[in-house]
Coordinates of C-alpha atoms and ligand atoms in Angstrom, one line a residue:
X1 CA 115.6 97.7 105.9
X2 CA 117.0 96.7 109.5
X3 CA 120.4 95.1 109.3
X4 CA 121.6 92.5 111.9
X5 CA 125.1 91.1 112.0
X6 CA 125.7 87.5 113.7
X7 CA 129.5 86.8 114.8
X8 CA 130.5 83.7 114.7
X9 CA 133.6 83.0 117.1
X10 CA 132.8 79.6 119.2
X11 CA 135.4 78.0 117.4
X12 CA 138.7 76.7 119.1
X13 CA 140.9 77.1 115.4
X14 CA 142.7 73.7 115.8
X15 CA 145.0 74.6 113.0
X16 CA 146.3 77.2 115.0
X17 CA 147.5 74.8 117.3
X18 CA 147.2 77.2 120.4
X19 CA 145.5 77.6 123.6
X20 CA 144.0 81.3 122.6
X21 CA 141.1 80.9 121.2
X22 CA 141.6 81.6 117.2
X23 CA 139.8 84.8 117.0
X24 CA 141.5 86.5 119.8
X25 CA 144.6 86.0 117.4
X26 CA 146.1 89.5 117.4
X27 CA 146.7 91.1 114.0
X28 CA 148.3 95.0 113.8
X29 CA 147.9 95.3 117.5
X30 CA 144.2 94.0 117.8
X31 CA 142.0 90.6 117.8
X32 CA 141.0 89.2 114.7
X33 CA 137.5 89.0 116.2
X34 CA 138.2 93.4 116.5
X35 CA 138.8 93.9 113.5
X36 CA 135.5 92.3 112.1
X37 CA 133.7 94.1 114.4
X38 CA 135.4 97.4 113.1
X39 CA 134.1 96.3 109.5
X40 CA 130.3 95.6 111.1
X41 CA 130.1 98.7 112.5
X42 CA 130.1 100.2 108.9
X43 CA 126.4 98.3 108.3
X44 CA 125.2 99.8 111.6
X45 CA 123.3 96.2 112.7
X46 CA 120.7 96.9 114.8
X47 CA 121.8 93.9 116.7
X48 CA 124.4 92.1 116.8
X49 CA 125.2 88.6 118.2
X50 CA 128.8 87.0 119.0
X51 CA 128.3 83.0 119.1
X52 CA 130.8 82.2 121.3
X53 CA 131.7 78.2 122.4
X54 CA 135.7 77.5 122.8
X55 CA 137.2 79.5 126.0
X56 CA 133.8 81.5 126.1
X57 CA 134.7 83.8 128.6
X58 CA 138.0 85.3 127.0
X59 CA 136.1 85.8 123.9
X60 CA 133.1 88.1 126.1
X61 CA 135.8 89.7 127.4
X62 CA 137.5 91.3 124.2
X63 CA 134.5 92.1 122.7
X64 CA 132.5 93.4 125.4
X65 CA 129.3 95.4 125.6
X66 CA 129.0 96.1 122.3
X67 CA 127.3 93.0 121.2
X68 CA 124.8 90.3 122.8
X69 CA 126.1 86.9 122.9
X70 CA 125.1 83.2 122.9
X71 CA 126.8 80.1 124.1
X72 CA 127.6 77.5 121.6
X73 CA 128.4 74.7 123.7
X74 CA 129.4 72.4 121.5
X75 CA 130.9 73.2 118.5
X76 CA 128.8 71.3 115.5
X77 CA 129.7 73.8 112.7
X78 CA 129.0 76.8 111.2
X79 CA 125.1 76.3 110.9
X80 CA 125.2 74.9 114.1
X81 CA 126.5 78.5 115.5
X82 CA 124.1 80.2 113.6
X83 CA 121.2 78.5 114.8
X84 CA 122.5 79.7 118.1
X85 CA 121.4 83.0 117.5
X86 CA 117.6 82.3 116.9
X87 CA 117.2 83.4 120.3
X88 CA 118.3 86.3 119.7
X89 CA 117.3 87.2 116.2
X90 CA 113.8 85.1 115.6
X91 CA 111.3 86.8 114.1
X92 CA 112.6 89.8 113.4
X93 CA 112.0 91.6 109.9
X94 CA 115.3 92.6 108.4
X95 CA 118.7 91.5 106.7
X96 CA 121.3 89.4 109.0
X97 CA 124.8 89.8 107.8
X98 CA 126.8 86.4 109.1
X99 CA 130.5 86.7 109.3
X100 CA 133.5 84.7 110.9
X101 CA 135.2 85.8 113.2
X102 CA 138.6 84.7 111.4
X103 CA 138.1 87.1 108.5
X104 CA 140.3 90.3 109.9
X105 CA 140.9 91.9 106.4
X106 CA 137.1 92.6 105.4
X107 CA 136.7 96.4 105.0
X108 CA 133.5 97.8 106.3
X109 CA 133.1 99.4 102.7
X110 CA 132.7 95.6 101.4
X111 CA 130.3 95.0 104.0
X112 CA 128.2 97.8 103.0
X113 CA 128.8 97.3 99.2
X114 CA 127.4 93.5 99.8
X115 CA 124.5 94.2 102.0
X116 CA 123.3 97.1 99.2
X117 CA 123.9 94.7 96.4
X118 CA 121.8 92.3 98.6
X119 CA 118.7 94.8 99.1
X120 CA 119.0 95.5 95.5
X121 CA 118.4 92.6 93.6
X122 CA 115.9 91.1 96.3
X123 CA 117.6 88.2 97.4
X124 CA 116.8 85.5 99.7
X125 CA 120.7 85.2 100.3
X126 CA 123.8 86.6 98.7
X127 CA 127.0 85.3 99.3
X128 CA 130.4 87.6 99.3
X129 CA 132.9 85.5 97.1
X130 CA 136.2 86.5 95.5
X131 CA 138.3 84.9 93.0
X132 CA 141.3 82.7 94.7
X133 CA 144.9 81.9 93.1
X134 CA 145.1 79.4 95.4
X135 CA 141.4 78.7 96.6
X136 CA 142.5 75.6 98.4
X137 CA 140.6 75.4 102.0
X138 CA 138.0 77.4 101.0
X139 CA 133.9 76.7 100.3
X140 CA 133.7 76.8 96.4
X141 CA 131.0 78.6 94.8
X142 CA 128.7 76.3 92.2
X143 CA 127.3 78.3 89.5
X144 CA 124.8 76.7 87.0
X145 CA 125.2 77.6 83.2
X146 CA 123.2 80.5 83.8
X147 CA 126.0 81.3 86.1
X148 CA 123.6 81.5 88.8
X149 CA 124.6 80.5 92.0
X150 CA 123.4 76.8 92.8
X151 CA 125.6 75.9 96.2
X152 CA 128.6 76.0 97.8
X153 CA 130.8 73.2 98.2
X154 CA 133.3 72.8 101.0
X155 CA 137.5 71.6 100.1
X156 CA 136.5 68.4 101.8
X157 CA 133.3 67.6 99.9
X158 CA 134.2 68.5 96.4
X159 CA 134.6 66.7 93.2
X160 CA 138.0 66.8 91.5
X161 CA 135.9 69.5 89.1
X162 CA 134.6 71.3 91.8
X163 CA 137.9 72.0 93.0
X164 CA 138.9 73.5 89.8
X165 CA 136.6 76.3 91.0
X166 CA 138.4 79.5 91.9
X167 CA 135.3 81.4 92.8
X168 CA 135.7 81.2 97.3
X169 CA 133.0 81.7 99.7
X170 CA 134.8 84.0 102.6
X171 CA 132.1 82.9 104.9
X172 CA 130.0 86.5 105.1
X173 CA 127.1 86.4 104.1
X174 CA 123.3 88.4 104.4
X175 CA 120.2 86.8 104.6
X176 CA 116.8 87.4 104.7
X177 CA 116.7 87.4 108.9
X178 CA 113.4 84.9 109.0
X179 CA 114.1 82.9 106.1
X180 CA 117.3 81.7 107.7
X181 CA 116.8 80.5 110.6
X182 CA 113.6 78.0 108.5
X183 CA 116.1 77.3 106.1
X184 CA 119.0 75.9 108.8
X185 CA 116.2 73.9 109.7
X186 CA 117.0 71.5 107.1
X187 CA 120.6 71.2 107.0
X188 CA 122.1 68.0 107.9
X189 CA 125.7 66.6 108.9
X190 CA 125.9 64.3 105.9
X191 CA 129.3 65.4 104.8
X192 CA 132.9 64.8 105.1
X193 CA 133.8 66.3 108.2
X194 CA 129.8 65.7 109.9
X195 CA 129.3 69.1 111.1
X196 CA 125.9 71.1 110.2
X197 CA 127.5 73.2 107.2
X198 CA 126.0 77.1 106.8
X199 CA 127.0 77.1 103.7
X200 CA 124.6 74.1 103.0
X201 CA 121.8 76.5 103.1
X202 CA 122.4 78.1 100.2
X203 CA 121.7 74.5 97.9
X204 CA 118.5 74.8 100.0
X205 CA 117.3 78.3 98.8
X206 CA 117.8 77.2 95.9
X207 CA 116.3 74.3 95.6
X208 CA 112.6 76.0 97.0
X209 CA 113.3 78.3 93.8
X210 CA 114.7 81.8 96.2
X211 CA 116.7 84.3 94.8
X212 CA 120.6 83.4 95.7
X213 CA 123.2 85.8 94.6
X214 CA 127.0 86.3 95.6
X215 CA 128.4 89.8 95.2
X216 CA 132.4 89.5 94.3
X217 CA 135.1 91.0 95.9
X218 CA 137.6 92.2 93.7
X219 CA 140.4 92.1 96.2
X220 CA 141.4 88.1 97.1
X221 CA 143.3 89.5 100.3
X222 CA 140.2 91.0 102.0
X223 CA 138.6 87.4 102.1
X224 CA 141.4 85.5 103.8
X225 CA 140.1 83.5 106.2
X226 CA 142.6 82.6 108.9
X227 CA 142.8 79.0 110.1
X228 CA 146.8 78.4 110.7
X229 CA 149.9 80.5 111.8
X230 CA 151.0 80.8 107.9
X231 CA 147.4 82.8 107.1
X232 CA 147.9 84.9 110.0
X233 CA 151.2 86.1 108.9
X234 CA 149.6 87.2 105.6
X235 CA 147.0 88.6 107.2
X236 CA 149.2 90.4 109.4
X237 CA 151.6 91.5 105.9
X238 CA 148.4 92.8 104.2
X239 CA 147.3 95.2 107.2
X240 CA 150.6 96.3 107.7
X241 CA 150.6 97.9 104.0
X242 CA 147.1 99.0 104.7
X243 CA 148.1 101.0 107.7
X244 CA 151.3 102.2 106.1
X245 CA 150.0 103.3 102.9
X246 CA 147.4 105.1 105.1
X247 CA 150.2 107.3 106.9
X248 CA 152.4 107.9 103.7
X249 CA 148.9 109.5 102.6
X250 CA 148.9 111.1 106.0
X251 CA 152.2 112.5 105.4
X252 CA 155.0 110.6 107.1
X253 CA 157.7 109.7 105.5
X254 CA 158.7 105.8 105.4
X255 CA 162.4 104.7 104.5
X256 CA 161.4 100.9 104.4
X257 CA 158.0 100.4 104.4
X258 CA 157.9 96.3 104.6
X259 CA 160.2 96.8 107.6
X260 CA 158.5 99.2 109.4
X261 CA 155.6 97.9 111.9
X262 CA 152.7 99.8 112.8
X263 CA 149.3 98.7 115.1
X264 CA 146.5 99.6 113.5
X265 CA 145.3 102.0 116.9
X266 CA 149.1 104.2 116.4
X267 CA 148.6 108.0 115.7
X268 CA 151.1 109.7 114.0
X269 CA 151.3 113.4 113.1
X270 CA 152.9 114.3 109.5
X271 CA 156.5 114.7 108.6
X272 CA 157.0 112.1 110.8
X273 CA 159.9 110.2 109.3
X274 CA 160.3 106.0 110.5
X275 CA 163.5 104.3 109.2
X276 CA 163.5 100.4 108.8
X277 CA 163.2 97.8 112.1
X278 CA 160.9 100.2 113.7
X279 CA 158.1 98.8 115.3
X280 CA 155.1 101.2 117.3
X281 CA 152.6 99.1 119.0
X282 CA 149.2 99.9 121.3
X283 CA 148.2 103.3 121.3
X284 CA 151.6 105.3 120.9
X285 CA 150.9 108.4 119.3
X286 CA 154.1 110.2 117.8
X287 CA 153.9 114.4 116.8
X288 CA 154.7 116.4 113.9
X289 CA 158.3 116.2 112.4
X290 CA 159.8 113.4 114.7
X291 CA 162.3 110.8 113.6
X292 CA 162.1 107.1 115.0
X293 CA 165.3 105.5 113.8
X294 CA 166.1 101.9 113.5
X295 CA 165.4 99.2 115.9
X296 CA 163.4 101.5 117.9
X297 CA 160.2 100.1 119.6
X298 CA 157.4 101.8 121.2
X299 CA 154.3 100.8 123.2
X300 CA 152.0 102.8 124.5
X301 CA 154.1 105.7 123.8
X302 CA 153.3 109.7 123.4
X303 CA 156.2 111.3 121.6
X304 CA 155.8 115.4 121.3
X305 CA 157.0 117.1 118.0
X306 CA 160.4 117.3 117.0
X307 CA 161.4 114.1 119.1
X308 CA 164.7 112.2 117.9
X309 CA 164.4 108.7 119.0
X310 CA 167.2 106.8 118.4
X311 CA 167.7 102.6 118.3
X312 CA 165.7 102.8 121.5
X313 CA 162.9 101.4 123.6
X314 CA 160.4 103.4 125.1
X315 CA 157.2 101.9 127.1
X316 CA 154.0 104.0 128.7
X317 CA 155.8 107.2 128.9
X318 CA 155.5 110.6 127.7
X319 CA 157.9 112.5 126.1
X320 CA 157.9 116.1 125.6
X321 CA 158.9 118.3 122.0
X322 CA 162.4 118.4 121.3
X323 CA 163.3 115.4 123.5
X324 CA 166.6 113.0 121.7
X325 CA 167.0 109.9 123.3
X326 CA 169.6 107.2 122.3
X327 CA 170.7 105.5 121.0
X328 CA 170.1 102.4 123.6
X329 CA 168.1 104.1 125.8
X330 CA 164.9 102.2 127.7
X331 CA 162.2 104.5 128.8
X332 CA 160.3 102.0 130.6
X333 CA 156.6 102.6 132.2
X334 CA 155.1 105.8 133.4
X335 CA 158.1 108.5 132.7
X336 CA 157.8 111.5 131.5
X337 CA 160.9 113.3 129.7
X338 CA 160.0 117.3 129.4
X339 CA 160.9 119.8 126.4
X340 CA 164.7 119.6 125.6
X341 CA 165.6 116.3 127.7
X342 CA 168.5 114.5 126.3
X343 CA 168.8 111.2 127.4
X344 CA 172.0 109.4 125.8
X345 CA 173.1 106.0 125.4
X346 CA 172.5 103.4 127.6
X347 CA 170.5 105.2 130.2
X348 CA 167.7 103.4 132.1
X349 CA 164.5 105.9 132.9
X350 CA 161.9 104.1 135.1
X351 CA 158.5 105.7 136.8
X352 CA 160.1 108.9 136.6
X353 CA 159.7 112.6 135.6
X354 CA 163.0 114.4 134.3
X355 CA 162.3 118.0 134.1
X356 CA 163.2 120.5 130.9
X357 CA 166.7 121.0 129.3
X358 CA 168.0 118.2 132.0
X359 CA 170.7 115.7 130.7
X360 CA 171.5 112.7 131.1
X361 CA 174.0 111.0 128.8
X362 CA 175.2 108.0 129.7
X363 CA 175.6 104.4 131.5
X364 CA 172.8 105.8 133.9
X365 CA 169.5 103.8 135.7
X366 CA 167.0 106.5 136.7
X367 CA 164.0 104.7 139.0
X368 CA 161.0 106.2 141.3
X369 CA 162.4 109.7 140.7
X370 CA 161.6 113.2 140.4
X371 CA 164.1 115.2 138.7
X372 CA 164.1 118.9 137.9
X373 CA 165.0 121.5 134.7
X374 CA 168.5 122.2 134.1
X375 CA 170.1 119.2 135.6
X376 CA 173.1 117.3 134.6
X377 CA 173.6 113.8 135.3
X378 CA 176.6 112.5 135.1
X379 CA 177.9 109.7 133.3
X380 CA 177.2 106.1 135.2
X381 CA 174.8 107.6 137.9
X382 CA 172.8 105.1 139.3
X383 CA 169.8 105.7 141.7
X384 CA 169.3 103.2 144.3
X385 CA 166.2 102.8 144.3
X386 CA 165.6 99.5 145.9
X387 CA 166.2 97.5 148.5
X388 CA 164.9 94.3 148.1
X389 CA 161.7 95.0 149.5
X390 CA 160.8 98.4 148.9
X391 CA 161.4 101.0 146.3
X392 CA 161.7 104.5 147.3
X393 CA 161.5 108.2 146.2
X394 CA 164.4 110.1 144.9
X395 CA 163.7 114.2 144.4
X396 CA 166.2 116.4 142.9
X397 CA 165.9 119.8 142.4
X398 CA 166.5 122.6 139.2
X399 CA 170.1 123.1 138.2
X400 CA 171.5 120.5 140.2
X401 CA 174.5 119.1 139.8
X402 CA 175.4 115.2 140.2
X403 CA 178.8 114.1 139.2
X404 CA 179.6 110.9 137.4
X405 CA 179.3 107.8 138.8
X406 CA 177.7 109.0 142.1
X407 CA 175.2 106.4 143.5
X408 CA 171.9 107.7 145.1
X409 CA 170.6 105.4 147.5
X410 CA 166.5 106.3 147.9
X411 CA 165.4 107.8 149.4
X412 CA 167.1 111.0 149.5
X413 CA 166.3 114.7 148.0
X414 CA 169.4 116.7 146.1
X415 CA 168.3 120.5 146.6
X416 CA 168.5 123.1 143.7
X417 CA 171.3 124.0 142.9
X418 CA 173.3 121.2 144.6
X419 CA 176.6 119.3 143.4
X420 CA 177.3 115.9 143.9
X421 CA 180.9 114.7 144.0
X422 CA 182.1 112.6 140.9
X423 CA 182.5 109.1 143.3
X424 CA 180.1 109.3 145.9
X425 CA 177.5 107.4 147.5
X426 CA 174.9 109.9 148.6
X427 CA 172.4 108.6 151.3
X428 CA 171.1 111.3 153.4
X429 CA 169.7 115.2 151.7
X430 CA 172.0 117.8 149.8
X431 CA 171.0 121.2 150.8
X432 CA 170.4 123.5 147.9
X433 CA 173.3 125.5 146.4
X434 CA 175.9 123.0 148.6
X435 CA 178.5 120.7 147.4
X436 CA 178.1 116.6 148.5
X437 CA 181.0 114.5 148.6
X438 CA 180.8 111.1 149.6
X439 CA 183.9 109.5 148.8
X440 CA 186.8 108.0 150.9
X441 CA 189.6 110.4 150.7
X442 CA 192.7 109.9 148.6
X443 CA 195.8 109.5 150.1
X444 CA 199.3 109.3 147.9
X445 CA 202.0 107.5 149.4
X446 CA 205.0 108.5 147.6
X447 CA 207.7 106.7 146.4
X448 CA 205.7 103.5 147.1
X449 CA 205.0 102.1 143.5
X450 CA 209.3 101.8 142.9
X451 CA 209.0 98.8 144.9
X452 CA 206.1 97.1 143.4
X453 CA 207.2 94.5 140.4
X454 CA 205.5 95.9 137.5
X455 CA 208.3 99.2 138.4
X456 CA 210.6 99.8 135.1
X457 CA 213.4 99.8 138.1
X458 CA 212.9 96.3 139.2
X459 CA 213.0 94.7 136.0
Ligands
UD1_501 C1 134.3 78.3 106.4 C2 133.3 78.0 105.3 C3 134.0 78.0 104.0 C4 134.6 79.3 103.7 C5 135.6 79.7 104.9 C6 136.0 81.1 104.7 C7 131.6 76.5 106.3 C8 131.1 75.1 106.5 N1 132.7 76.7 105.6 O1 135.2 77.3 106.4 O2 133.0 77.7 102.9 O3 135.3 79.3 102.5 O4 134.9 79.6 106.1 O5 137.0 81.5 105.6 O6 131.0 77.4 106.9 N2 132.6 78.4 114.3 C9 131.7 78.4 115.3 N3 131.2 77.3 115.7 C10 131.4 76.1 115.0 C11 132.3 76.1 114.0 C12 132.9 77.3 113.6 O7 131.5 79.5 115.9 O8 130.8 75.1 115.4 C13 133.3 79.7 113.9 C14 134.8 79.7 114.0 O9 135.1 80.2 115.3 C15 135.2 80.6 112.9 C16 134.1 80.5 111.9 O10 133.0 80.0 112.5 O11 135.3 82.0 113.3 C17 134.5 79.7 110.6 O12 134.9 78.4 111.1 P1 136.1 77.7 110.4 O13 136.2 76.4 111.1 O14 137.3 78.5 110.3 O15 135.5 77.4 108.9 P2 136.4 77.2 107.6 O16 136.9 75.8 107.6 O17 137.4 78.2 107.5
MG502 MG1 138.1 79.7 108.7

């Protein structure tokens, strides 16, 4: 049987109370609207259609080729959005899976479970459902004594026994392709909110005597449907755990799992050990045997194996094996720290390569350089790298030498080998193997501090 999958995303999520449009609500690192399509994938739709409406355009853009699309341009409800897709879908023999684009936590395996249980037993249209503590917000599922299915009920519309009814629609559904698009025919907006309800077509099937079904989850978090700031949060709790528990299985270590935040795209490589407050975000990818400790927070990061991050930040940038940095350190974009690099507290790296075993401890702002093996910064260097306008290159070469608190103003190129002064301003080349100083000259006038107040002798 040919699947199809319909998306439906047109809708601005009011109860978000935001100008992104809901779907494009990021949870673990990715939309909402993502994540469903993740879960899709697992049914392999022959087609699939996005019904997009609110901010149309950002929506196209996040999902991209990967599905067709069609406009809703006014938002009428759920069947509304549906009906949308007839011109893509009509006619078609096969099985159209519908699900909203505000259901992140639906695992692919569900999708396939329900779509099987759905060819199975023959039906006309099976609903996925799952048992609520709390089903408050949610479509109830009516069941007649036979417990057979008979309709879904929205929160708005239902009787005060109806809403005793833990049994929740999560708004995925499959349907006989054809039979759905005659059957949204006759729905109607006579209910309490006036929108054209897809959930009124199951009473429908019904009603001309087709086979309804609803296939349960037994998970309530995989249903959540996200329509305010408070659902995302769970949303975002429960795929945290997901991804976590995936990487303990994996073989890294975690010392606080609740506390430790990790975006679903993050690769990491076992023995990895993460201590509490760390967050990894976008695509970092960390190697074997590496320790991120507490408070650090990478984006976009590649971290070799044995790395020691420490309390730091580290942004778009490679780092090699056996790198340390911290604690305090910011690695900011496009850097790349070779094999061995220390870099110690409160140093600055920006758009720059610092070659193997060099050091750089301390109170330092590296920017737009190129910096060889072997070196040793000193304490409180600071490359100029800007001025005001511009930013240019600094180079310094293997084995160099630059003392504490020497300021390189860009652009300028140390030589191997070189030495720069503790103190000094350097502005124009070191040759290699020479000695820079750039530093007034000190000159002791003695005797001269027996006539200043603060002297034992004038007191
Ligand atoms: C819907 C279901 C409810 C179910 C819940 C599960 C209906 C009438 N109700 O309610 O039974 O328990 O989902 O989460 O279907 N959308 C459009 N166009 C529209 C309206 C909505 O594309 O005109 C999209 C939204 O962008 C969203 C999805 O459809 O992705 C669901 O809409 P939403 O307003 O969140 O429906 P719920 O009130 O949650
Ligand atoms: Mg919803």
């Amino acid at each position: 049987m040919t699947n199809y999958a319909i998306i439906l995303a047109a809708g601005k999520g009011t109860r978000m109370k935001s100008d992104l449009p809901k779907v494009l609500h990021q949870v673990a690192g990715i939309s909402m609207v993502e994540h469903v399509f993740r879960s899709v994938s697992a049914i392999n739709p022959a087609k699939k259609v996005t019904i997009i409406g609110h901010k149309a355009d950002l929506v196209k853009d996040v999902v991209g080729e990967q599905s067709h699309f069609v406009l809703q341009k006014e938002q009428l409800g759920t069947g509304h959005a549906v009906m949308m897709a007839e011109a893509e879908l009509a006619g078609l023999e096969g099985q159209t899976l519908v699900i909203a684009g505000d259901t992140p936590l639906i695992t692919g395996e569900s999708l396939k479970n329900l779509v099987d249980f759905h060819s199975n037993h023959k039906n006309v249209a099976t609903i996925l459902t799952a048992e609520a503590d709390n089903p408050f917000g949610y479509g109830r599922i009516i069941r007649n004594q036979n417990d057979e299915v008979t309709k879904i009920v929205e929160q708005k519309d239902a009787s005060d026994f109806e809403q005793q009814v833990k049994e929740i629609n999560t708004g995925t559904y499959v349907f006989d392709n054809k039979r759905l698009f005659e059957a949204l025919k006759n729905i109607t907006t006579n209910n309490a909110q006036g929108e054209y309800y897809l959930t009124d077509v199951i009473g429908i099937f019904k009603q001309l005597g087709e086979k309804v079904g609803a296939y349960k989850l037994r998970d309530f978090d995989e249903s959540l449907g996200v329509n305010d700031r408070v659902a995302l949060s769970r949303a975002e709790r429960v795929m945290r755990q997901r991804i976590n528990h995936q990487h303990m299985v994996n073989g890294v270590s975690f010392i606080d799992p609740k506390t430790t935040y990790i975006d679903i795209d993050v690769s990491l490589d076992s023995e990895v050990i993460l201590e509490p407050n760390v967050t990894l975000k976008g695509k970092t990818k960390v190697g074997q045997a590496s320790t991120i400790t507490n408070g650090s927070y990478l984006v976009d990061a590649t971290i070799g194996k044995n790395v020691t991050i420490t309390a730091s930040m580290i942004e778009e940038s490679i780092v090699e094996d056996n790198v340390t940095v911290g604690p305090y350190a910011h690695i900011r974009p496009q850097s790349h720290l070779s094999q061995n690099v220390h870099i110690g507290n409160f140093v600055e790296v920006k758009s720059s390569t610092v070659g193997k075993n060099t050091k750089s401890g301390h109170l330092t702002y590296l920017g737009n350089a190129t910096i060889g093996s072997g070196v040793n910064i000193g304490a409180g260097t600071i490359i100029a790298n800007y001025d005001g306008q511009n930013k240019f290159k600094t180079t310094v070469g293997d084995n160099a030498f630059i003392g504490s608190n020497s300021t390189i103003i860009a652009p300028v190129n140390v030589g191997e080998n070189a030495i720069t002064a503790a103190g000094s301003t350097i502005h124009q080349d070191v040759p290699e193997d020479s000695l820079a100083i750039g530093r007034g000259r000190q000159v002791n006038k003695e005797g001269y501090a027996v006539k200043m107040p603060h002297h034992p002798s004038q007191k």
